[in-house]
Amino acid sequence: MLPRPVGEQVNTSFLDLGNFSTTIIEVASADSTLVLKMVPSNDPLPFKILLGYMDFPTETNNVAMTEMPHDGATQEERYTWLLDPKDLKGNTGVHYLVVRPIVGPGIKSINATLSITPISAACRFWDKSKLDWSTNGCKVGVHSTHLVTECLCNHLTFFGSSFFVTPNLVDPSRTAELFATFAENPLVVCFVASLFGAYLLVVLWARRKDIKDTVKVKVTVLDDNDPMDEYRYLLSVSTGHRRGAATSSKVTITLMGSEGSSEPHHLTDSKKCVFERGAVDLFLLTTPFPLGDLQSIRLWHNNSGSHPSWYVGNVILQDLQKEQKCHFLCNSWLAIDIGGCSLDQVFPVSTEVDLKRFSNLFFMKTSKDFSDGHLWYSVINRPPSSNFTCVQRVSCCFTLLLCTMLTSVMFYGIPTDPSEQTMDMGLFEFTWQQFMIGVQSSLIMFPVNILIVSIFRNTRRREMSCCKCKTEEPDAEQTFVSPSNTNNMSVNVTLDNVIMDIKRIAQSLSKTMKSNIPRTEFEFGPAQQVDINAVLSGVEHFITMNNKASDTAPPELEYSPTMHPGSTLEGIQKKSNKNQYLYRQLCHIHKQLSQLGPSDFPDPHSYSRALQQVHGMQVFLEDQLSTSGFNNPEEPNQRK
């Protein structure tokens, strides 16, 4: 539908069909189509039309002839006659149009009128190959009027329209002039000023949130870690995003592996709130020995506080020595009134099939995209560990809003074509011009904002000076106290402290390592009532029995040609790791005894015997380590 020139003269003739009626039509161009728009007073009204050139037409002498009405769905289609240049035979000038009503037998005349409006129209497109206007494949349609021309074509061509919508000219140098018109239109200036004011307020809130998030990122060294334990695990616990997922209860965890289980550890932090909705908390957990291949974890809480229910998401356990990770897909409620109504659950380690399951991948991807990828939603719920801070996200949202306003100004008040076809898609209607404005606005707005967001995402946090790092942010290595460093600390060594350290070694041997020694053998009373020689005898007995059991393994466990060599080496390595740990602990005990002296013991003979017992166990472990291939027992610790 192409618009016609405005102000074009329209000549309409009114004919009385009581008898033959004649009118004169002027054909100005031989390349145009003559469109005759007729409106009868009665519908249906059958009549015959004859067109003659320079003379009155007859049924035998005419240029063209037809009977009305034609076939069509509307009156306009039925009473419109199209004569293309071939029908007019290239004639231009005066043409006579004769209308003869078709009446039944015995009827000489009828009482009816007919209005005829002649329109000259043509459909042409620019042929790029011929560099000229062409009518091939196009014709004028019956819906052509004096306002628009309907072109029906069998090929795609832009007729009088452009693919690109030219935007308005935005001159930044005239900004001051526009603000000078504040009195004429104060609403716009006030609205922009309010946007900047709201942005500053949101930035202040976002900065506070970033400061709180920096506290959440740190690794929490558990208070109940034994200072003598040196095998470390990094625990990552994620709380779900469901409503009420956060908990106020005190959570406890136990690790279970092929070589034993850990002591129950309380996952608490006095400096920050843990297990908030959607949060990921990191904990450093230590054990005296490697637990082997991790098989499961046990989680429970004491159901205390104002909101005790807890929805635990995923748990990731990393062996810091082997740099191996184990995943536990918990996704369960620990509550007495939700889910399985249980406060204590055991979760097995997830297999590769579990991790690659569609439901797990879909949930993880969706959760990550919303919390970190969605620009607007992530302002409230961004991951604390992300380098893309909350202030930066708010600034990107504000930039996106300003760019949207800029593109609106660029395309505001663009003239629309009233004849442009409207695309109807149910509840939505739009024109091609509106569609192109949306595409052009996106091409102007999104590349700039995507570049800004990418720069922020790929930047790292500013490194602090060494002094600040040491005074403000002690890491897990500095916070963790190992036995090898305790001798450098200015602490007062007492006999009770030495006995407590020996008791911890004995209890860890009985609980963590698998042995046939009864657990009651390592149960002692208070340190003041315990004989240090008896405790050392128990530890010595365990070390001897454990190594003897390993040396005299049953025949089915001895090496055979069908056994994989790695299994034997792995067993030797595990035994060596345990002996290395015991050797380091005994060295620590020996240094403490040397600092005390005989005067601190109730019986001098007890002091000398304790030194002999510790020295004897050291010599025994040195022989075991030499047999296993470790000539220097201190070497593993130095490597570490």
XYZ file of C-alpha atoms in Angstrom, residues 211-222 235 237 247 267-276 279-284 384:
32
model
C 31.670 -4.557 52.728
C 29.481 -7.199 54.378
C 30.131 -9.634 51.523
C 33.911 -9.387 51.940
C 33.526 -10.890 55.406
C 31.541 -13.819 53.995
C 34.273 -14.796 51.532
C 36.914 -15.697 54.108
C 37.687 -19.274 55.087
C 36.590 -20.099 58.625
C 39.132 -22.105 60.610
C 37.039 -24.227 62.969
C 34.694 -27.722 53.256
C 28.677 -25.767 52.196
C 19.081 -21.612 59.745
C 30.471 -25.373 61.763
C 30.362 -21.987 63.466
C 32.013 -18.607 63.055
C 31.898 -15.898 65.708
C 32.713 -13.121 63.184
C 29.969 -13.709 60.625
C 26.570 -15.305 60.125
C 26.748 -18.686 58.467
C 24.222 -20.695 56.451
C 22.241 -17.769 55.128
C 25.183 -18.376 50.724
C 28.306 -20.514 50.314
C 30.368 -20.948 53.502
C 33.979 -22.184 53.576
C 35.486 -24.054 56.529
C 38.948 -25.475 57.191
C 29.895 -12.765 47.595
